[in-house]
CSV table of C-alpha atoms in Angstrom, one decimal:
chain,number,residue,atom,x,y,z
D,1,MET,CA,34.9,-9.9,32.1
D,2,LYS,CA,32.1,-7.6,30.7
D,3,PRO,CA,30.7,-8.8,27.3
D,4,ARG,CA,31.1,-6.0,24.8
D,5,LEU,CA,27.6,-5.5,23.1
D,6,SER,CA,26.9,-4.2,20.1
D,7,PRO,CA,25.6,-0.5,19.1
D,8,SER,CA,22.6,-1.9,18.0
D,9,VAL,CA,22.0,-3.3,21.3
D,10,GLN,CA,23.5,-0.6,23.0
D,11,GLN,CA,21.1,2.3,20.6
D,12,GLN,CA,18.4,-0.4,22.3
D,13,LEU,CA,18.6,-0.1,25.7
D,14,VAL,CA,19.4,3.4,26.2
D,15,LEU,CA,17.5,5.4,23.3
D,16,THR,CA,15.5,7.4,25.5
D,17,PRO,CA,13.9,10.2,25.0
D,18,GLN,CA,15.8,12.5,25.6
D,19,LEU,CA,19.0,10.7,23.1
D,20,ARG,CA,15.7,10.7,20.3
D,21,LEU,CA,15.9,13.9,20.7
D,22,ALA,CA,19.7,14.5,20.4
D,23,ILE,CA,20.5,12.0,17.6
D,24,ARG,CA,17.4,14.1,15.3
D,25,LEU,CA,18.7,17.1,15.5
D,26,LEU,CA,22.3,16.8,14.8
D,27,GLN,CA,21.4,15.5,11.3
D,28,LEU,CA,19.4,19.3,10.9
D,29,SER,CA,20.7,21.8,9.2
D,30,SER,CA,20.6,25.9,10.3
D,31,VAL,CA,17.7,26.2,8.6
D,32,GLU,CA,15.7,22.8,9.7
D,33,LEU,CA,17.2,23.9,13.6
D,34,GLU,CA,15.4,26.3,13.2
D,35,ALA,CA,12.4,26.0,12.3
D,36,GLU,CA,11.7,22.7,14.2
D,37,ILE,CA,13.2,25.5,17.5
D,38,SER,CA,10.3,28.1,16.3
D,39,GLU,CA,7.9,24.9,16.3
D,40,ALA,CA,8.5,24.1,20.3
D,41,VAL,CA,8.7,28.0,20.9
D,42,ALA,CA,4.8,28.1,19.5
D,43,SER,CA,4.1,25.4,21.4
D,44,ASN,CA,6.1,25.1,24.6
D,45,PRO,CA,5.1,28.3,27.3
D,46,LEU,CA,8.1,27.5,29.6
D,47,LEU,CA,10.3,28.2,26.6
D,48,ASP,CA,10.9,31.8,25.3
D,49,TRP,CA,13.2,33.3,23.0
D,50,THR,CA,15.9,35.5,24.2
D,51,ASP,CA,18.7,37.7,22.5
D,52,ALA,CA,21.2,37.1,25.8
D,53,PRO,CA,20.9,35.9,29.0
D,54,GLY,CA,20.2,37.9,31.6
D,55,GLU,CA,18.6,39.2,34.2
D,56,ASP,CA,15.1,38.7,32.5
D,57,GLY,CA,16.9,35.5,30.8
D,58,PRO,CA,17.0,31.8,32.0
D,59,ASP,CA,19.7,31.0,34.6
D,60,ALA,CA,23.1,30.5,33.4
D,61,ASP,CA,23.0,26.3,34.0
D,62,ASP,CA,19.5,26.2,32.2
D,63,LEU,CA,21.3,28.1,29.0
D,64,PRO,CA,24.1,25.6,27.0
D,65,GLU,CA,27.2,28.0,27.5
D,66,ALA,CA,27.3,26.9,22.5
D,67,VAL,CA,23.9,29.0,23.2
D,68,GLN,CA,24.9,31.7,25.6
D,69,THR,CA,28.3,33.6,24.0
D,70,ALA,CA,30.5,31.7,21.2
D,71,PRO,CA,34.5,30.9,23.0
D,72,GLU,CA,34.7,33.5,21.0
D,73,PRO,CA,34.2,36.3,19.0
D,74,ILE,CA,34.3,36.1,15.1
D,75,PRO,CA,36.0,38.6,13.3
D,76,GLU,CA,33.6,40.9,10.7
D,77,SER,CA,36.7,39.7,8.3
D,78,ALA,CA,35.9,36.0,8.3
D,79,LEU,CA,32.2,36.7,8.4
D,80,GLU,CA,32.9,38.6,4.5
D,81,PRO,CA,32.0,36.4,1.5
D,82,GLY,CA,34.6,33.8,1.0
D,83,PRO,CA,36.3,33.4,-3.0
D,84,GLU,CA,34.0,30.8,-5.8
D,85,PRO,CA,35.7,27.4,-4.7
D,86,GLU,CA,38.6,26.0,-6.4
D,87,PHE,CA,36.5,23.0,-7.3
D,88,ASP,CA,32.9,21.1,-6.8
D,89,PRO,CA,32.0,20.2,-3.5
D,90,TRP,CA,28.2,19.4,-4.2
D,91,GLN,CA,29.7,16.7,-6.9
D,92,GLU,CA,31.0,14.6,-4.6
D,93,TYR,CA,30.7,15.1,-0.8
D,94,GLY,CA,27.0,17.1,-0.7
D,95,SER,CA,24.1,15.6,0.9
D,96,ARG,CA,21.7,14.1,-0.8
D,97,ALA,CA,17.9,14.4,-1.4
D,98,THR,CA,15.9,11.5,-0.6
D,99,SER,CA,12.4,13.2,-0.3
D,100,ALA,CA,10.4,16.3,-1.9
D,101,GLU,CA,12.6,19.0,-1.5
D,102,ARG,CA,11.1,21.6,1.5
D,103,SER,CA,10.9,25.8,1.6
D,104,ASP,CA,11.5,27.8,4.7
D,105,ASP,CA,10.3,31.3,4.7
D,106,LEU,CA,13.6,31.9,3.1
D,107,GLY,CA,13.0,30.0,0.0
D,108,GLN,CA,16.1,28.4,1.5
D,109,PRO,CA,16.6,24.6,0.3
D,110,ALA,CA,16.6,21.8,3.1
D,111,ALA,CA,19.6,19.6,2.7
D,112,GLU,CA,18.2,16.0,3.7
D,113,ASP,CA,19.8,13.1,4.1
D,114,SER,CA,23.0,11.7,2.6
D,115,LEU,CA,23.3,8.2,1.1
D,116,ARG,CA,25.2,6.7,4.0
D,117,ASP,CA,22.5,8.2,6.5
D,118,HIS,CA,19.7,7.2,4.3
D,119,LEU,CA,21.0,3.1,4.5
D,120,LEU,CA,21.6,3.5,8.3
D,121,LEU,CA,18.8,4.2,8.8
D,122,GLN,CA,16.8,1.4,6.8
D,123,LEU,CA,19.1,-1.2,8.2
D,124,HIS,CA,18.2,-0.4,12.1
D,125,LEU,CA,14.6,-0.3,11.0
D,126,GLY,CA,15.4,-3.8,9.8
D,127,HIS,CA,15.0,-7.3,11.2
D,128,PHE,CA,19.0,-8.3,11.8
D,129,SER,CA,20.5,-9.6,14.8
D,130,PRO,CA,23.8,-7.9,16.2
D,131,LEU,CA,25.8,-9.4,14.6
D,132,GLU,CA,24.0,-8.8,11.7
D,133,THR,CA,23.6,-5.0,12.0
D,134,ARG,CA,27.1,-4.3,12.6
D,135,ILE,CA,28.0,-6.4,9.5
D,136,GLY,CA,25.4,-3.3,7.5
D,137,VAL,CA,26.8,-1.1,9.1
D,138,ALA,CA,30.5,-1.7,8.5
D,139,LEU,CA,28.8,-2.3,5.1
D,140,ILE,CA,27.5,0.8,4.1
D,141,GLU,CA,30.1,2.7,5.6
D,142,SER,CA,32.5,1.4,2.6
D,143,ILE,CA,30.1,2.3,0.5
D,144,ASP,CA,31.1,5.3,-2.3
D,145,ASP,CA,29.2,8.1,-3.1
D,146,ASP,CA,28.1,6.3,-6.8
D,147,GLY,CA,27.0,3.5,-4.5
D,148,TYR,CA,29.2,1.2,-5.4
D,149,LEU,CA,31.2,-0.9,-3.0
D,150,ARG,CA,34.7,-0.8,-3.8
D,151,ASP,CA,36.7,-3.7,-1.7
D,152,ASP,CA,35.9,-7.2,-2.2
D,153,LEU,CA,34.3,-9.0,1.0
D,154,ASP,CA,37.1,-10.2,2.1
D,155,THR,CA,39.4,-7.2,2.4
D,156,LEU,CA,36.6,-5.6,4.8
D,157,ALA,CA,36.0,-9.0,6.7
D,158,ALA,CA,40.1,-8.6,7.5
D,159,SER,CA,40.5,-5.0,8.2
D,160,LEU,CA,36.6,-5.6,11.2
D,161,ARG,CA,39.4,-7.7,13.0
D,162,PRO,CA,39.2,-8.1,16.0
D,163,GLU,CA,36.9,-6.1,16.3
D,164,LEU,CA,34.3,-8.0,14.4
D,165,ASP,CA,35.8,-11.7,13.3
D,166,VAL,CA,32.9,-12.4,10.3
D,167,ARG,CA,34.0,-14.4,7.2
D,168,PRO,CA,32.7,-13.6,4.3
D,169,GLU,CA,30.1,-15.7,3.9
D,170,GLN,CA,28.7,-14.0,6.6
D,171,MET,CA,29.2,-10.5,5.2
D,172,LEU,CA,27.6,-11.6,1.9
D,173,PRO,CA,23.9,-12.3,3.2
D,174,VAL,CA,23.6,-8.9,4.3
D,175,LEU,CA,24.8,-7.4,0.9
D,176,HIS,CA,22.7,-9.3,-0.9
D,177,ARG,CA,19.4,-7.3,2.1
D,178,ILE,CA,21.2,-3.7,1.5
D,179,GLN,CA,21.3,-4.0,-1.6
D,180,CYS,CA,17.3,-4.2,-1.7
D,181,PHE,CA,17.2,-1.3,-0.3
D,182,ASP,CA,16.4,2.2,-1.7
D,183,PRO,CA,17.9,3.3,-4.1
D,184,VAL,CA,17.5,-0.2,-5.1
D,185,GLY,CA,21.5,-1.3,-5.9
D,186,ALA,CA,23.2,0.7,-4.0
D,187,GLY,CA,26.1,-1.8,-2.4
D,188,ALA,CA,26.6,-3.5,-5.4
D,189,ARG,CA,30.4,-4.7,-6.7
D,190,SER,CA,30.2,-3.7,-10.5
D,191,VAL,CA,27.1,-2.5,-12.8
D,192,THR,CA,26.1,-5.9,-14.2
D,193,GLU,CA,25.6,-6.8,-10.4
D,194,CYS,CA,23.7,-3.1,-9.8
D,195,LEU,CA,21.6,-4.2,-12.1
D,196,GLN,CA,20.7,-6.9,-12.0
D,197,ALA,CA,19.4,-6.2,-9.1
D,198,GLN,CA,17.1,-3.1,-10.5
D,199,LEU,CA,15.7,-5.9,-12.0
D,200,ARG,CA,14.9,-8.6,-9.7
D,201,ALA,CA,13.1,-6.0,-7.4
D,202,LEU,CA,10.9,-4.9,-10.7
D,203,ALA,CA,7.7,-7.4,-11.0
D,204,ASP,CA,7.3,-10.6,-12.9
D,205,ALA,CA,5.7,-9.7,-15.2
D,206,THR,CA,7.4,-6.5,-16.4
D,207,PRO,CA,7.7,-6.6,-20.0
D,208,GLY,CA,11.1,-7.3,-21.1
D,209,ARG,CA,12.1,-8.0,-17.7
D,210,ASP,CA,13.5,-11.8,-18.4
D,211,LEU,CA,15.7,-10.6,-21.2
D,212,ALA,CA,16.9,-8.0,-19.8
D,213,LEU,CA,18.6,-9.7,-17.3
D,214,LEU,CA,20.1,-11.9,-19.6
D,215,ILE,CA,21.5,-8.5,-21.7
D,216,VAL,CA,23.1,-7.3,-17.6
D,217,THR,CA,24.0,-11.3,-17.1
D,218,GLY,CA,26.0,-12.0,-20.3
D,219,LEU,CA,25.6,-8.9,-23.3
D,220,LEU,CA,26.3,-5.2,-21.4
D,221,ASP,CA,29.5,-4.5,-22.6
D,222,ARG,CA,28.8,-5.6,-26.9
D,223,LEU,CA,25.4,-3.9,-26.7
D,224,PRO,CA,26.2,-0.8,-27.6
D,225,ARG,CA,28.6,-2.5,-30.5
D,226,LEU,CA,25.4,-5.4,-31.4
D,227,GLY,CA,22.7,-4.7,-33.9
D,228,LEU,CA,19.0,-5.4,-33.0
D,229,SER,CA,19.0,-8.1,-35.0
D,230,GLU,CA,22.3,-9.3,-33.9
D,231,LEU,CA,20.9,-8.9,-30.4
D,232,ALA,CA,17.2,-10.3,-31.2
D,233,SER,CA,19.2,-13.2,-32.5
D,234,GLN,CA,21.7,-13.8,-29.7
D,235,LEU,CA,18.8,-13.7,-27.2
D,236,ASP,CA,16.7,-15.8,-29.6
D,237,CYS,CA,13.3,-13.9,-29.5
D,238,SER,CA,11.9,-11.5,-32.2
D,239,GLN,CA,13.2,-8.5,-32.4
D,240,GLU,CA,10.3,-6.2,-31.2
D,241,ASP,CA,11.3,-8.5,-27.9
D,242,ALA,CA,14.6,-7.6,-28.0
D,243,LYS,CA,13.5,-3.6,-28.8
D,244,VAL,CA,11.5,-3.6,-25.7
D,245,ALA,CA,14.3,-5.2,-23.5
D,246,VAL,CA,16.9,-3.0,-24.6
D,247,ALA,CA,14.0,-0.2,-23.1
D,248,LEU,CA,13.6,-1.9,-20.1
D,249,VAL,CA,18.2,-1.8,-19.9
D,250,GLN,CA,18.2,2.4,-20.4
D,251,SER,CA,15.6,3.2,-18.2
D,252,LEU,CA,18.0,2.1,-15.1
D,253,ASP,CA,19.6,3.6,-13.2
D,254,PRO,CA,24.1,2.7,-12.9
D,255,ARG,CA,24.9,5.2,-10.2
D,256,PRO,CA,22.1,4.4,-7.8
D,257,GLY,CA,23.9,6.7,-5.6
D,258,SER,CA,23.8,9.8,-8.1
D,259,ARG,CA,20.2,11.6,-6.6
D,260,PHE,CA,21.8,12.1,-2.8
D,261,GLY,CA,23.5,14.6,-2.6
D,262,ALA,CA,23.5,16.9,-5.3
D,263,LEU,CA,21.8,20.6,-4.5
D,264,PRO,CA,18.9,22.7,-6.4
D,265,GLU,CA,20.1,25.0,-9.4
D,266,GLY,CA,20.6,28.6,-7.4
D,267,ALA,CA,20.5,27.3,-4.3
D,268,TYR,CA,22.1,29.0,-0.9
D,269,VAL,CA,23.5,27.4,1.7
D,270,ARG,CA,23.1,28.8,5.4
D,271,PRO,CA,26.7,28.1,6.5
D,272,ASP,CA,26.6,26.5,10.1
D,273,CYS,CA,30.3,27.1,11.3
D,274,VAL,CA,33.3,29.5,10.8
D,275,ILE,CA,37.0,29.2,9.9
D,276,TRP,CA,39.3,31.3,10.0
D,277,ARG,CA,43.3,32.2,10.9
D,278,HIS,CA,43.6,33.7,14.0
D,279,GLN,CA,47.0,34.6,15.2
D,280,GLY,CA,48.3,31.8,12.4
D,281,LEU,CA,45.9,29.3,13.6
D,282,TRP,CA,43.0,27.8,12.7
D,283,THR,CA,40.2,29.0,14.5
D,284,VAL,CA,36.3,27.4,14.8
D,285,ALA,CA,32.9,28.7,16.2
D,286,LEU,CA,29.5,28.4,15.9
D,287,ALA,CA,28.0,30.5,13.0
D,288,PRO,CA,26.2,33.0,14.2
D,289,ASP,CA,22.7,32.4,13.1
D,290,ALA,CA,23.6,28.7,13.3
D,291,GLN,CA,21.5,28.2,16.6
D,292,PRO,CA,18.5,30.9,17.8
D,293,ARG,CA,19.3,31.8,21.3
D,294,ILE,CA,16.3,30.4,23.7
D,295,GLY,CA,15.7,29.7,27.7
D,296,LEU,CA,13.5,28.8,30.1
D,297,GLN,CA,10.1,31.3,30.5
D,298,GLN,CA,11.1,32.9,33.8
D,299,ASP,CA,7.3,34.1,34.4
D,300,TYR,CA,5.7,30.6,34.4
D,301,GLN,CA,9.2,28.8,36.0
D,302,ARG,CA,7.2,31.4,38.8
D,303,LEU,CA,3.8,30.2,38.9
D,304,LEU,CA,5.6,26.6,39.1
D,305,GLY,CA,5.6,27.0,42.5
D,306,ARG,CA,2.3,28.7,42.9
D,307,THR,CA,0.2,25.8,41.4
D,308,SER,CA,-0.7,22.6,42.0
D,309,GLY,CA,-2.6,19.9,40.4
D,310,ALA,CA,-3.6,19.6,36.6
D,311,ASP,CA,-1.9,22.5,36.0
D,312,ALA,CA,1.0,22.1,37.6
D,313,GLU,CA,1.4,18.9,36.2
D,314,TYR,CA,0.7,20.1,33.2
D,315,LEU,CA,3.4,22.6,33.6
D,316,ARG,CA,5.7,20.5,34.8
D,317,GLY,CA,5.9,18.2,31.4
D,318,HIS,CA,6.6,21.3,29.7
D,319,LEU,CA,9.3,21.8,32.0
D,320,GLN,CA,11.2,18.7,31.6
D,321,GLU,CA,9.9,19.0,27.8
D,322,ALA,CA,11.8,22.6,27.4
D,323,ARG,CA,15.3,20.8,29.6
D,324,TRP,CA,15.6,18.6,27.6
D,325,LEU,CA,15.4,20.1,23.8
D,326,LEU,CA,18.0,22.7,25.5
D,327,LYS,CA,20.4,19.6,27.0
D,328,ALA,CA,20.1,18.2,23.2
D,329,LEU,CA,20.8,21.9,21.1
D,330,GLU,CA,24.4,21.7,23.8
D,331,SER,CA,24.9,18.6,22.4
D,332,ARG,CA,24.1,19.3,18.8
D,333,SER,CA,26.5,22.2,19.2
D,334,ASP,CA,29.2,20.5,21.2
D,335,THR,CA,29.6,17.4,18.4
D,336,LEU,CA,29.6,19.6,15.9
D,337,LEU,CA,32.4,21.9,17.1
D,338,ARG,CA,34.5,18.9,17.8
D,339,VAL,CA,33.6,17.0,14.7
D,340,VAL,CA,34.9,20.6,12.7
D,341,ARG,CA,37.8,21.1,14.8
D,342,CYS,CA,39.1,18.0,14.1
D,343,LEU,CA,38.5,17.9,10.5
D,344,VAL,CA,40.4,21.3,10.3
D,345,ARG,CA,43.3,19.4,12.4
D,346,GLU,CA,43.2,16.8,9.4
D,347,GLN,CA,42.9,18.7,6.8
D,348,ALA,CA,45.0,22.0,7.7
D,349,GLY,CA,46.6,21.5,4.3
D,350,PHE,CA,43.3,21.9,2.3
D,351,LEU,CA,42.4,24.8,3.9
D,352,GLU,CA,46.1,26.4,3.7
D,353,PHE,CA,47.0,25.0,-0.1
D,354,GLY,CA,44.0,24.2,-2.2
D,355,PRO,CA,42.0,20.3,-3.3
D,356,GLN,CA,45.3,18.4,-4.1
D,357,ALA,CA,46.4,19.0,0.2
D,358,LEU,CA,43.7,17.1,0.4
D,359,HIS,CA,44.5,13.8,2.5
D,360,PRO,CA,42.8,10.9,3.0
D,361,LEU,CA,39.7,11.0,6.2
D,362,THR,CA,37.5,8.4,6.7
D,363,LEU,CA,34.4,8.8,8.7
D,364,ARG,CA,35.3,6.2,11.1
D,365,GLU,CA,38.6,7.8,11.6
D,366,VAL,CA,37.4,11.2,12.8
D,367,ALA,CA,35.1,8.7,14.8
D,368,ALA,CA,38.2,6.7,16.3
D,369,GLU,CA,39.4,9.8,17.6
D,370,LEU,CA,36.3,11.3,18.7
D,371,GLU,CA,35.6,8.4,20.3
D,372,LEU,CA,32.2,8.1,19.2
D,373,HIS,CA,29.9,6.1,16.0
D,374,GLU,CA,30.2,6.3,13.0
D,375,SER,CA,27.1,6.9,12.4
D,376,THR,CA,27.1,10.0,15.2
D,377,VAL,CA,29.9,11.3,13.0
D,378,SER,CA,27.4,11.4,9.6
D,379,ARG,CA,24.6,13.1,11.4
D,380,ALA,CA,27.3,15.2,13.2
D,381,VAL,CA,28.6,16.6,9.0
D,382,ALA,CA,25.0,15.6,6.3
D,383,GLY,CA,24.1,19.1,5.4
D,384,LYS,CA,26.4,21.2,7.1
D,385,PHE,CA,28.4,23.6,5.6
D,386,ALA,CA,31.5,25.7,6.8
D,387,HIS,CA,32.3,29.4,5.5
D,388,THR,CA,35.8,29.5,5.5
D,389,PRO,CA,39.0,31.2,3.4
D,390,ARG,CA,38.4,28.8,0.3
D,391,GLY,CA,34.0,29.7,0.3
D,392,THR,CA,31.3,28.0,1.7
D,393,LEU,CA,32.1,24.4,1.6
D,394,PRO,CA,30.1,21.2,2.8
D,395,LEU,CA,31.7,19.4,5.8
D,396,ARG,CA,32.3,16.0,3.7
D,397,ALA,CA,34.2,18.2,0.8
D,398,PHE,CA,37.1,17.4,3.7
D,399,PHE,CA,36.6,14.1,3.9
D,400,ALA,CA,38.2,11.6,0.9
D,401,SER,CA,38.8,8.7,-0.4
D,402,GLY,CA,42.7,7.1,-0.3
D,403,ILE,CA,44.6,6.0,-3.4
D,404,GLU,CA,48.2,4.3,-1.9
D,405,THR,CA,51.2,6.4,-3.9
D,406,GLY,CA,54.7,5.0,-5.4
D,407,ALA,CA,56.9,6.3,-2.0
D,408,GLY,CA,54.7,4.5,0.5
D,409,GLY,CA,51.9,7.2,1.4
D,410,SER,CA,48.5,7.8,-0.2
D,411,THR,CA,46.8,10.9,-1.6
D,412,SER,CA,42.9,12.1,-1.6
D,413,SER,CA,40.8,11.2,-4.6
D,414,THR,CA,39.8,14.8,-4.4
D,415,ALA,CA,43.6,15.5,-5.0
D,416,ILE,CA,44.3,12.7,-8.0
D,417,GLN,CA,41.0,15.1,-10.0
D,418,ASP,CA,42.7,18.1,-9.5
D,419,MET,CA,45.7,16.8,-10.7
D,420,ILE,CA,43.9,15.8,-13.8
D,421,ARG,CA,42.1,19.1,-14.3
D,422,LYS,CA,45.5,20.8,-14.3
D,423,LEU,CA,46.9,18.4,-16.6
D,424,VAL,CA,43.6,18.7,-18.8
D,425,ALA,CA,43.7,22.2,-18.7
D,426,ASN,CA,48.0,22.6,-19.7
D,427,GLU,CA,46.9,19.6,-22.3
D,428,ASN,CA,47.5,20.0,-27.0
D,429,PRO,CA,44.5,20.9,-27.2
D,430,LEU,CA,44.6,19.2,-30.9
D,431,ARG,CA,46.4,15.9,-28.8
D,432,PRO,CA,44.3,15.8,-26.4
D,433,LEU,CA,45.7,13.1,-23.5
D,434,SER,CA,44.1,9.7,-23.2
D,435,ASP,CA,43.1,8.3,-20.2
D,436,ALA,CA,46.0,5.8,-20.4
D,437,LYS,CA,48.3,9.0,-21.3
D,438,LEU,CA,47.0,10.6,-17.9
D,439,ALA,CA,47.8,6.7,-16.5
D,440,ASP,CA,51.4,6.9,-16.9
D,441,THR,CA,52.2,10.7,-16.1
D,442,LEU,CA,50.6,9.8,-13.1
D,443,LYS,CA,52.1,6.8,-12.5
D,444,LYS,CA,55.4,8.9,-13.2
D,445,GLU,CA,55.0,11.5,-10.1
D,446,GLY,CA,54.4,8.2,-7.5
D,447,VAL,CA,50.4,8.3,-8.4
D,448,PRO,CA,48.9,5.1,-9.8
D,449,VAL,CA,46.2,5.5,-10.8
D,450,ALA,CA,43.9,3.0,-12.9
D,451,ARG,CA,43.1,4.0,-16.5
D,452,ARG,CA,39.5,2.9,-15.7
D,453,THR,CA,40.2,5.6,-12.0
D,454,ILE,CA,41.5,7.8,-14.6
D,455,ALA,CA,37.9,7.3,-16.8
D,456,LYS,CA,35.5,7.6,-13.2
D,457,TYR,CA,37.3,10.4,-11.8
D,458,ARG,CA,37.1,12.3,-15.8
D,459,GLU,CA,33.7,11.9,-16.2
D,460,ALA,CA,32.7,13.1,-12.7
D,461,LEU,CA,34.8,16.2,-13.6
D,462,GLN,CA,32.9,16.2,-16.6
D,463,ILE,CA,35.7,16.8,-18.6
D,464,PRO,CA,34.8,15.1,-22.2
D,465,ALA,CA,36.9,11.8,-23.1
D,466,SER,CA,40.0,12.9,-24.9
D,467,HIS,CA,37.9,11.7,-28.5
D,468,GLU,CA,35.5,14.7,-27.7
D,469,ARG,CA,37.9,17.3,-26.7
D,470,VAL,CA,40.3,16.6,-30.4
D,471,ARG,CA,36.9,17.5,-32.4
D,472,VAL,CA,36.0,20.3,-30.2
D,473,ALA,CA,39.8,22.2,-30.2
D,474,SER,CA,39.9,21.1,-33.9
D,475,ALA,CA,36.5,23.2,-35.0
D,476,LEU,CA,37.7,26.0,-32.5
D,477,ALA,CA,40.8,25.7,-34.6
D,478,PRO,CA,41.6,28.6,-37.8
D,479,ALA,CA,41.3,27.4,-40.8
D,480,PRO,CA,44.5,26.5,-43.1
D,481,ARG,CA,45.2,29.6,-45.4
D,482,PRO,CA,45.9,28.5,-48.9
D,483,PRO,CA,49.2,28.7,-50.3
D,484,GLY,CA,50.7,31.9,-51.2
D,485,SER,CA,48.2,33.9,-49.0
D,486,ARG,CA,49.6,37.3,-46.5
D,487,PRO,CA,48.3,36.7,-43.1
D,488,THR,CA,46.5,39.7,-42.6
D,489,ALA,CA,47.0,42.3,-39.8
D,490,GLU,CA,44.6,40.8,-37.6
D,491,GLY,CA,46.3,37.2,-38.3
D,492,GLY,CA,43.4,36.2,-40.4
D,493,PRO,CA,44.2,34.8,-44.0
């Protein structure tokens, strides 16, 4: 029986220049892809722009089908601006920037890698064994957008069997190394572990480092209630040293994944594909401007047959590169369309009824259905957007983590957030619902959610706590009328 190779070993064996090019193009947004192709056309004489394949253009065999024409014309109504999304898709599903922002001639920011892509890149560049790499991929795919590993290692180890038979103690050293990646603390299982990783990454001579470690290890929950003098007494240090340590703790990032995926304010994006309803069915096509039309330059091709020596070698080299690029563009289009069509099949209810109908869906499930690697699906959706009847949405908006319901099914975190938003919108302003009351209400509707989860989702939705909402409602409420006074015509005192 032929032994199965790990994904990292397979990549090392088949990572040819063509494959590296295809991987790099797949993770580019449409704006970045246009800049990449413009540079290729300018540097390669065997490439040229073409409006459509024809007698003067490249042969049909040389030009990818996706570059020639769309499989089905996109109606003008599908390209009209859609409504604003009913929820904020950038908050949880966007692709997050990790380096200096770049812009093209239109002033449009280029999308960057997601947190998972950023961590996977560091994993594959690190000195890990094949087994450790497979463990690392499984751990990174389980890290949420805040940068936390919410599942315990026993559960993760059980979910990997029988494909990968590992024990939790084998996963822990890999997890600790991932927590040292950039951003430091990603993969932590608690706030304490996250802040500890960030503090340990600092130099030993950092002022307040040792005291800050004591604070995050045993006093973090009590820190808001402790005064400076009481804290200094607990740490057995001076108040000045305690103040320095507290300032260091406050400088740490309790959500290391938060800087990934937020688009700059006022930014606009160019959709990579269009989703519309055609004869009762959801249809997907690449956006008209998502991929520039290029082909082989026929004059240089004919010249290649009449030259020899160094000139012929020069032209043959550029011809090979041009064919690699066209093939990589074909692969990119095919993979992107396959992934988006799968997302539309799985989340048709989301397109039809909105976020409350979004059901749990993970990268692993899409990869399994399409027989692709999770990292391929992650690259395909990173920084990509779809124009839909509900507005232009990031492809990551079609993914959601799941929570088991009382009826034996599951519902997505996005659907739960939408339920919380509606409950808060319809509450009595003077008696707002607490997190515990929201949890009880959802439990009665068959969605058991812990109070801490409600608080997390409420903060993600930027909804203030109940005591803050009641203060706002009290401030906006009309002042009570004095006894015996009569209302005016406007209803005032």
